[in-house]
Coordinates of C-alpha atoms in Angstrom, one line a residue:
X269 CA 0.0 0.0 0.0
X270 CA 1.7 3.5 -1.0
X271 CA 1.9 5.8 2.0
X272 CA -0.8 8.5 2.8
X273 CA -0.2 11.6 2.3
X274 CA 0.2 13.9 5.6
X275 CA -2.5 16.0 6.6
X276 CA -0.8 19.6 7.9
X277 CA -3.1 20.9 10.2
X278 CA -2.1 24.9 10.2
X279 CA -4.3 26.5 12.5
X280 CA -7.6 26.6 14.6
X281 CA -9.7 28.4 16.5
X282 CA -12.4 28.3 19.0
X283 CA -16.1 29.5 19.5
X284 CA -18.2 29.0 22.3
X285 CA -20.5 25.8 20.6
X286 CA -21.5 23.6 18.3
X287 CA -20.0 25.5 14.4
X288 CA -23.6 26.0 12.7
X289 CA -21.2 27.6 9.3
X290 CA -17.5 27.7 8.1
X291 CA -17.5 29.9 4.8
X292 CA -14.9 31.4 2.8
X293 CA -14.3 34.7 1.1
X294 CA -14.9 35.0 -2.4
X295 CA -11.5 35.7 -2.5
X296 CA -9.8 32.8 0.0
X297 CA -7.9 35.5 2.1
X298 CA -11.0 35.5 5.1
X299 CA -12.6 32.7 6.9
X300 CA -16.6 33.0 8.8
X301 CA -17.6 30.9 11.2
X302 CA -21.0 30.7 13.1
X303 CA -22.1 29.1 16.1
X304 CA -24.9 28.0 17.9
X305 CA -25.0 30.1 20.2
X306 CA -25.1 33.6 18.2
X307 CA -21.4 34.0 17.6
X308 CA -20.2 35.2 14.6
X309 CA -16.0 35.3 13.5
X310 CA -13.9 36.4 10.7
X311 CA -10.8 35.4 10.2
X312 CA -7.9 36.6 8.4
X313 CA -6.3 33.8 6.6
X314 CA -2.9 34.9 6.2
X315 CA -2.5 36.3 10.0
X316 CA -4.5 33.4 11.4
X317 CA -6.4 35.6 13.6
X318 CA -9.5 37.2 14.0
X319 CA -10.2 40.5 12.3
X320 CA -13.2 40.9 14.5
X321 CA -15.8 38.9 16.3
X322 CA -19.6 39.7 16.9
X323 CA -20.2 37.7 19.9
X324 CA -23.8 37.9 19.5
X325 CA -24.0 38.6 16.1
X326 CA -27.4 37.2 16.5
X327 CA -28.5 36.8 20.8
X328 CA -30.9 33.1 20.3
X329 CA -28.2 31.8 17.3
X330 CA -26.7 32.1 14.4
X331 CA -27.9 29.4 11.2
X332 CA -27.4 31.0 8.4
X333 CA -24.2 33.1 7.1
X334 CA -23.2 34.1 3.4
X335 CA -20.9 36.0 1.9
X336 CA -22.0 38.5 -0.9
X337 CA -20.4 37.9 -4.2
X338 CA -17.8 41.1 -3.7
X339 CA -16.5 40.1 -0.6
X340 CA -17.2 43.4 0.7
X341 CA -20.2 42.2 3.0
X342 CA -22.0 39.2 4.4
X343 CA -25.4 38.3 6.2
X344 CA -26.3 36.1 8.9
X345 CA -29.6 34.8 10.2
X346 CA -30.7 34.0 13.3
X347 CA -33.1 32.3 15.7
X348 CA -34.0 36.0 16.8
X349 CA -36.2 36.5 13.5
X350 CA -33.6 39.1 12.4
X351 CA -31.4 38.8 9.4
X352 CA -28.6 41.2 9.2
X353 CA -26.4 42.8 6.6
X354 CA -22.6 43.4 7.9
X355 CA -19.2 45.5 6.4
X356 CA -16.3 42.6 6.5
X357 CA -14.0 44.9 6.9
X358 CA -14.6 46.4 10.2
X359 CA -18.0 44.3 11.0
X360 CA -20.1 47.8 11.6
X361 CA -23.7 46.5 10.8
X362 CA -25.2 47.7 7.6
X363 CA -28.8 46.8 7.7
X364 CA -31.2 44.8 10.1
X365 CA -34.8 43.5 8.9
X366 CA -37.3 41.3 10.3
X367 CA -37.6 37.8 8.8
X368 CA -41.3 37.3 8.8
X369 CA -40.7 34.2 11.1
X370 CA -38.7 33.0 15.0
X371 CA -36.2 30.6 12.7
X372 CA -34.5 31.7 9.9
X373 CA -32.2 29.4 8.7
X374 CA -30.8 30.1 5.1
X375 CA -29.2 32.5 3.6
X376 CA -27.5 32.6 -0.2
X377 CA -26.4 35.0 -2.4
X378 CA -27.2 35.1 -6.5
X379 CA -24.1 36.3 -8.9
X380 CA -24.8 39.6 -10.6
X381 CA -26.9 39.4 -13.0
X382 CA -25.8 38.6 -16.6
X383 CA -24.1 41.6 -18.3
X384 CA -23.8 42.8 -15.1
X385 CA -26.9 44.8 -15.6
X386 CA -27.6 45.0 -11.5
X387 CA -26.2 43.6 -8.5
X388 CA -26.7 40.3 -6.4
X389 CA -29.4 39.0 -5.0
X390 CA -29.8 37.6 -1.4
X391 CA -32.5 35.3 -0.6
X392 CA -33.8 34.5 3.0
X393 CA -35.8 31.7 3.8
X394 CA -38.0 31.7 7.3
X395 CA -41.0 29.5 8.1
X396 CA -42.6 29.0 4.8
X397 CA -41.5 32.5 3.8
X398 CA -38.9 33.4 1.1
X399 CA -38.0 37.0 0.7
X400 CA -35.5 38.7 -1.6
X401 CA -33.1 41.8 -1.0
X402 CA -30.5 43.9 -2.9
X403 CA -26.9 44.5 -1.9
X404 CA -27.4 47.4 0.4
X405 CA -29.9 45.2 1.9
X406 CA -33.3 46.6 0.8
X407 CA -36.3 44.6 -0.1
X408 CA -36.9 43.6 -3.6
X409 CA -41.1 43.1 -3.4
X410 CA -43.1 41.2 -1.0
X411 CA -41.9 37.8 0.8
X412 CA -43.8 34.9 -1.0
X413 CA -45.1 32.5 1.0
X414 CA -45.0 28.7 0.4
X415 CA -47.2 25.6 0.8
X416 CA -44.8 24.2 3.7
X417 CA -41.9 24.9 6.3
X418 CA -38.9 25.4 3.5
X419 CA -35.9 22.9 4.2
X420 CA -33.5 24.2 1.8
X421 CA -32.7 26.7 -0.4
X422 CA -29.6 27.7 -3.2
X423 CA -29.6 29.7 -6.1
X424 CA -29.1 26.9 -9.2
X425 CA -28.2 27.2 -12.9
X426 CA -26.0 30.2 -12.7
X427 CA -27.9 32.0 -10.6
X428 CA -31.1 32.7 -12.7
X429 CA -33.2 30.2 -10.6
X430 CA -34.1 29.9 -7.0
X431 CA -34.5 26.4 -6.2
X432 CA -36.6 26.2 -2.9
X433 CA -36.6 22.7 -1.4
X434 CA -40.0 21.8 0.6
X435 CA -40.7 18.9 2.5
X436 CA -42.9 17.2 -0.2
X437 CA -41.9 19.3 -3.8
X438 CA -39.0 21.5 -5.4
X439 CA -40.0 24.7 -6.3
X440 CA -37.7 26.1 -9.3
X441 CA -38.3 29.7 -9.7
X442 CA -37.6 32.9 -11.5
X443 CA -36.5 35.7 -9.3
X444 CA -37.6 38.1 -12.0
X445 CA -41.1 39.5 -11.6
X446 CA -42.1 38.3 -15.2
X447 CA -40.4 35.2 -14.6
X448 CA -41.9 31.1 -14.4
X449 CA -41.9 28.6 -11.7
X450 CA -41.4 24.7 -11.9
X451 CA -42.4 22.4 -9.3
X452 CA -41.6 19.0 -9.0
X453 CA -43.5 16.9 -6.3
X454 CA -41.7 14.1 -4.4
X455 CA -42.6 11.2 -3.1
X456 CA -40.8 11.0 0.4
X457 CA -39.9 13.6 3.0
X458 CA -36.8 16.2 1.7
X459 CA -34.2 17.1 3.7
X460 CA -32.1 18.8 1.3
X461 CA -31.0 19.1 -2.6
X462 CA -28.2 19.7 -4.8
X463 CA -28.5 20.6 -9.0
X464 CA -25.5 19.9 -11.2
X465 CA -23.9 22.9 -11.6
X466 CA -24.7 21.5 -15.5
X467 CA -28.5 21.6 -14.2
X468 CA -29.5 18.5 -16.1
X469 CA -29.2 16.5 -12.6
X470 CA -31.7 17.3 -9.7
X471 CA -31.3 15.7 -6.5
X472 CA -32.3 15.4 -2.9
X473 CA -31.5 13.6 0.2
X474 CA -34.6 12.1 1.9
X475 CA -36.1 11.4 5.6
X476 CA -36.4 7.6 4.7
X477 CA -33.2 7.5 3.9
X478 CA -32.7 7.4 -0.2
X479 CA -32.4 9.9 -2.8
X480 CA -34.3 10.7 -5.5
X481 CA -32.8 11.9 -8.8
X482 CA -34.6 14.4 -11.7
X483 CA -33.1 13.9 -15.2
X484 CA -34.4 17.7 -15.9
X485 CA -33.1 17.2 -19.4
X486 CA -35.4 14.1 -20.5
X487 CA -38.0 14.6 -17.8
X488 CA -37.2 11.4 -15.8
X489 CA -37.1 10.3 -12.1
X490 CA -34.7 7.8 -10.4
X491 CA -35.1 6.8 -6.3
X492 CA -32.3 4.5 -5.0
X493 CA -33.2 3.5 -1.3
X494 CA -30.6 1.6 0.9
X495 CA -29.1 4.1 3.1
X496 CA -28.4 3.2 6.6
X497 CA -29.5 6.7 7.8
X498 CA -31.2 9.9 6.5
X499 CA -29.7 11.4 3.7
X500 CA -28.2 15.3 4.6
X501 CA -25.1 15.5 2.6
X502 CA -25.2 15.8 -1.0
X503 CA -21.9 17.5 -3.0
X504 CA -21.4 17.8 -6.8
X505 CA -18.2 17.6 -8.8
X506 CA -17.5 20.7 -10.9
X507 CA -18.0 18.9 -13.7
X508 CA -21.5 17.4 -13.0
X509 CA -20.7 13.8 -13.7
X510 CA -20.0 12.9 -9.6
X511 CA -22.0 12.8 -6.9
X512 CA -21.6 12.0 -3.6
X513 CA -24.0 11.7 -0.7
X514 CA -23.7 10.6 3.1
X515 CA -26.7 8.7 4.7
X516 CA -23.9 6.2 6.9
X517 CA -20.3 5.9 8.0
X518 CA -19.4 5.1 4.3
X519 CA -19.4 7.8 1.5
X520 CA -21.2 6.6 -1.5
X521 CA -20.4 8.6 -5.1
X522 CA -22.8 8.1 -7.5
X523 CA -21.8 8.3 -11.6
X524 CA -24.3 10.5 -13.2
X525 CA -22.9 10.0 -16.9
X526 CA -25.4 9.2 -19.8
X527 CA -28.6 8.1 -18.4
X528 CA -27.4 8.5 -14.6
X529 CA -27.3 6.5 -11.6
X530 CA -29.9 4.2 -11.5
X531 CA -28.8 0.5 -12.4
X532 CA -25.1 1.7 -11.4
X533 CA -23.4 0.7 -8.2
X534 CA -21.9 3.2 -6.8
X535 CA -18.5 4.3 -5.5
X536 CA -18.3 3.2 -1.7
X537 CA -15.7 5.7 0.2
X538 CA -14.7 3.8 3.2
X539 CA -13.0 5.0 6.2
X540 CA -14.9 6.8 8.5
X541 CA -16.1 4.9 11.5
X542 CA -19.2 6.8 12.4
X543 CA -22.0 8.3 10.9
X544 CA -20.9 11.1 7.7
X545 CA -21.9 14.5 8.7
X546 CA -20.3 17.2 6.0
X547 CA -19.6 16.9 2.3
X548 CA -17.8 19.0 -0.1
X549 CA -15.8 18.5 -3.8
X550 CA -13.0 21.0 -4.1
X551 CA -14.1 23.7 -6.5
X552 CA -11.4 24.1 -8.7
X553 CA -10.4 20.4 -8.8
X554 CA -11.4 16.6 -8.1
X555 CA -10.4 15.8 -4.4
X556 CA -13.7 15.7 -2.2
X557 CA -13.6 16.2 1.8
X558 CA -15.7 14.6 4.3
X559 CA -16.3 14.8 7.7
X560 CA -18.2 12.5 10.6
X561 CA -19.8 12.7 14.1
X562 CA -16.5 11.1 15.6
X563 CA -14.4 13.7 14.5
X564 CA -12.6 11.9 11.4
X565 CA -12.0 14.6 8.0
X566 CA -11.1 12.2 5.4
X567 CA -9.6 13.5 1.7
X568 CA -10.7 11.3 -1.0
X569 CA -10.0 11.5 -5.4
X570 CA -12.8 8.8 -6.0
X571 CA -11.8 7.8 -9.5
X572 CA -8.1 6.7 -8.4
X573 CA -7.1 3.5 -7.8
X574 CA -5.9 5.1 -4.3
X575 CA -9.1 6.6 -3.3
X576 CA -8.4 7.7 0.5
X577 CA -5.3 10.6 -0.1
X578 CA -5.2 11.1 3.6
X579 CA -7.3 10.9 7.1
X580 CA -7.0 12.8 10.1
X581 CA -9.6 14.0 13.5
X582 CA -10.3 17.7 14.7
X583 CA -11.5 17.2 18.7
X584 CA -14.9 17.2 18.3
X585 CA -17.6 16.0 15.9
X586 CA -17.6 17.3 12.4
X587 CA -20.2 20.1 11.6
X588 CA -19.0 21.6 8.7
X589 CA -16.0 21.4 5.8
X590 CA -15.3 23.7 2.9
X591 CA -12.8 24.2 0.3
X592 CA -11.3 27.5 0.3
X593 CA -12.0 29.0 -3.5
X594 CA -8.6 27.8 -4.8
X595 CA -8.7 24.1 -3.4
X596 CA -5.8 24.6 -1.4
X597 CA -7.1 24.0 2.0
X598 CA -10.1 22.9 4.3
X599 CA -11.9 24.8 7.1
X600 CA -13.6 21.9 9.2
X601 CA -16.2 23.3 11.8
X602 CA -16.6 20.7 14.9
X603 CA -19.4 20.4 17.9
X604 CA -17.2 21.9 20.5
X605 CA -17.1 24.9 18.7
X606 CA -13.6 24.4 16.8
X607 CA -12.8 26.2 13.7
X608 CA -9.4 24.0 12.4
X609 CA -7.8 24.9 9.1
X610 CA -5.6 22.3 7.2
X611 CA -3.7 21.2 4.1
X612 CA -2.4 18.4 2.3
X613 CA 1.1 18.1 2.4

């Protein structure tokens, strides 16, 4: 067996409880990280310390946190009912608003719009409420309201649709005023979703622990059931033809070439020895990270012979992991509240 590579574990920090969000700059040189408990850090990368802390940024806790597309800003959203717009420079607050509901919990920034013709877009979803705002952080129309309690929500196909994920259908909708919706009912409880960044591949991660696949291209609809546990992770390769998904200890990557998974084995990533809690491909290459409740961060390139590149543990249970923009190294949020940064050697 060829020796693993070393894992170079180059700094961490520490909030108060359990890491709710690690997210990276647009430009790699700053790290967020939320906690349970309402706290809210930025770090500078290249310092490796804080460059200012909001400890509450958000008094009940802090769910949701994205960074807008310039880097300039980011919101959060909290269990207060508040969502709030903040300078990442000197972390003055910019703008504060109301939710519509007690639980906010996502947040997510659109690109500009093509041709740059206006700025980004952030949705915020609360209850069965979505609502959209500018950059400055001003309303754009009315929130709309929703059958059901919304379980997950990302901006797909470039941007130009808003896929809202509900317990029982997708809803695939235009954030222009003129614009169509889509809705595709399921037939299990959702807990989350993922499209191909291609957006020919529609999937989500289910309470009875499957997924269920769209072929949005020919119109078709694949369910593969066998999971030990619900299915929360779900991460695409850049390239669309990858996916894997948690639902266990093992990682399973599913290949979505031609007419998909269904029929296919997939890929079984084994390492871990407890249940996989945090997914994510590297966006700029093919290495994909993983995380579980024991701790373990795993590094994997599935289509190698030598699929495990290295393994190592952070002191508490895995929360969180994301590829800073380049693919050069991994923020891992844990249970305890530790933020650990680390690279391959």
């Amino acid at each position: 067996m060829p020796a693993r590579r070393a894992i170079d574990f180059r700094w961490h920090a520490k909030l108060d409880d359990f890491i709710t969000q690690v997210a990276w700059s647009p430009d790699g040189t700053r790290l967020a990280a939320s906690s349970v408990s309402g706290q809210v850090h930025i770090f500078d990368v290249a310092t490796e310390r804080a460059l200012f802390r909001l400890e509450p940024a958000h008094a009940e806790g802090c769910d949701a946190l994205a960074w807008r597309p310039d880097g300039a800003a980011f919101a959060t959203a909290g269990r207060d009912g508040r969502w709030r717009l903040w300078d990442a420079t000197a972390g003055k607050q910019l703008a504060e608003h109301d939710t519509g509901a007690l639980w906010p919990e996502h947040a997510a920034w659109s690109g500009p719009a093509e041709g740059g013709k206006s700025g980004a877009r952030l949705a915020i979803s609360a209850g069965s409420k979505v609502s959209l705002w500018d950059e400055e952080g001003a309303p754009l129309g009315e929130p709309a309201r929703l059958p059901r309690a919304i379980v997950d929500l990302q901006w797909v196909l470039g941007a130009r649709t808003l896929a809202i994920g509900l317990s029982s259908a997708i809803h695939l909708r235009s954030p222009e005023p003129e614009g169509g919706e889509t809705i595709l009912n399921a037939r299990d409880p959702i807990l989350c979703l993922a499209m191909s960044p291609s957006g020919k591949w529609l999937l989500t991660g289910n309470q009875d622990s499957s997924i269920h696949v769209w072929n949005l291209d020919a119109g078709a609809e694949m369910h593969m059931r066998g999971y030990p546990a619900k299915v929360r992770q779900l991460a695409w390769h850049r390239a669309s033809r990858w996916v894997a998904t948690g639902g266990g200890p093992s990682v399973a990557v599913w290949d979505c070439s031609g007419r998909g998974p269904e029929g296919r084995a997939p890929t079984m990533l084994e390492w871990h020895t407890d249940l996989v809690t945090a997914l994510h491909y590297q966006p700029a290459g093919d290495w994909l990270a993983s995380g579980s409740r024991d701790g373990g961060v795993a590094i994997w390139s599935p289509t190698q012979r030598e699929q495990l590149i290295t393994g190592g543990k952070i002191s508490s249970g895995v929360t969180r992991v994301a590829w800073s923009p380049d693919g050069k190294l991994l923020a891992a949020g844990g249970e305890a509240g530790e933020v650990q940064v680390l690279a391959v050697d």
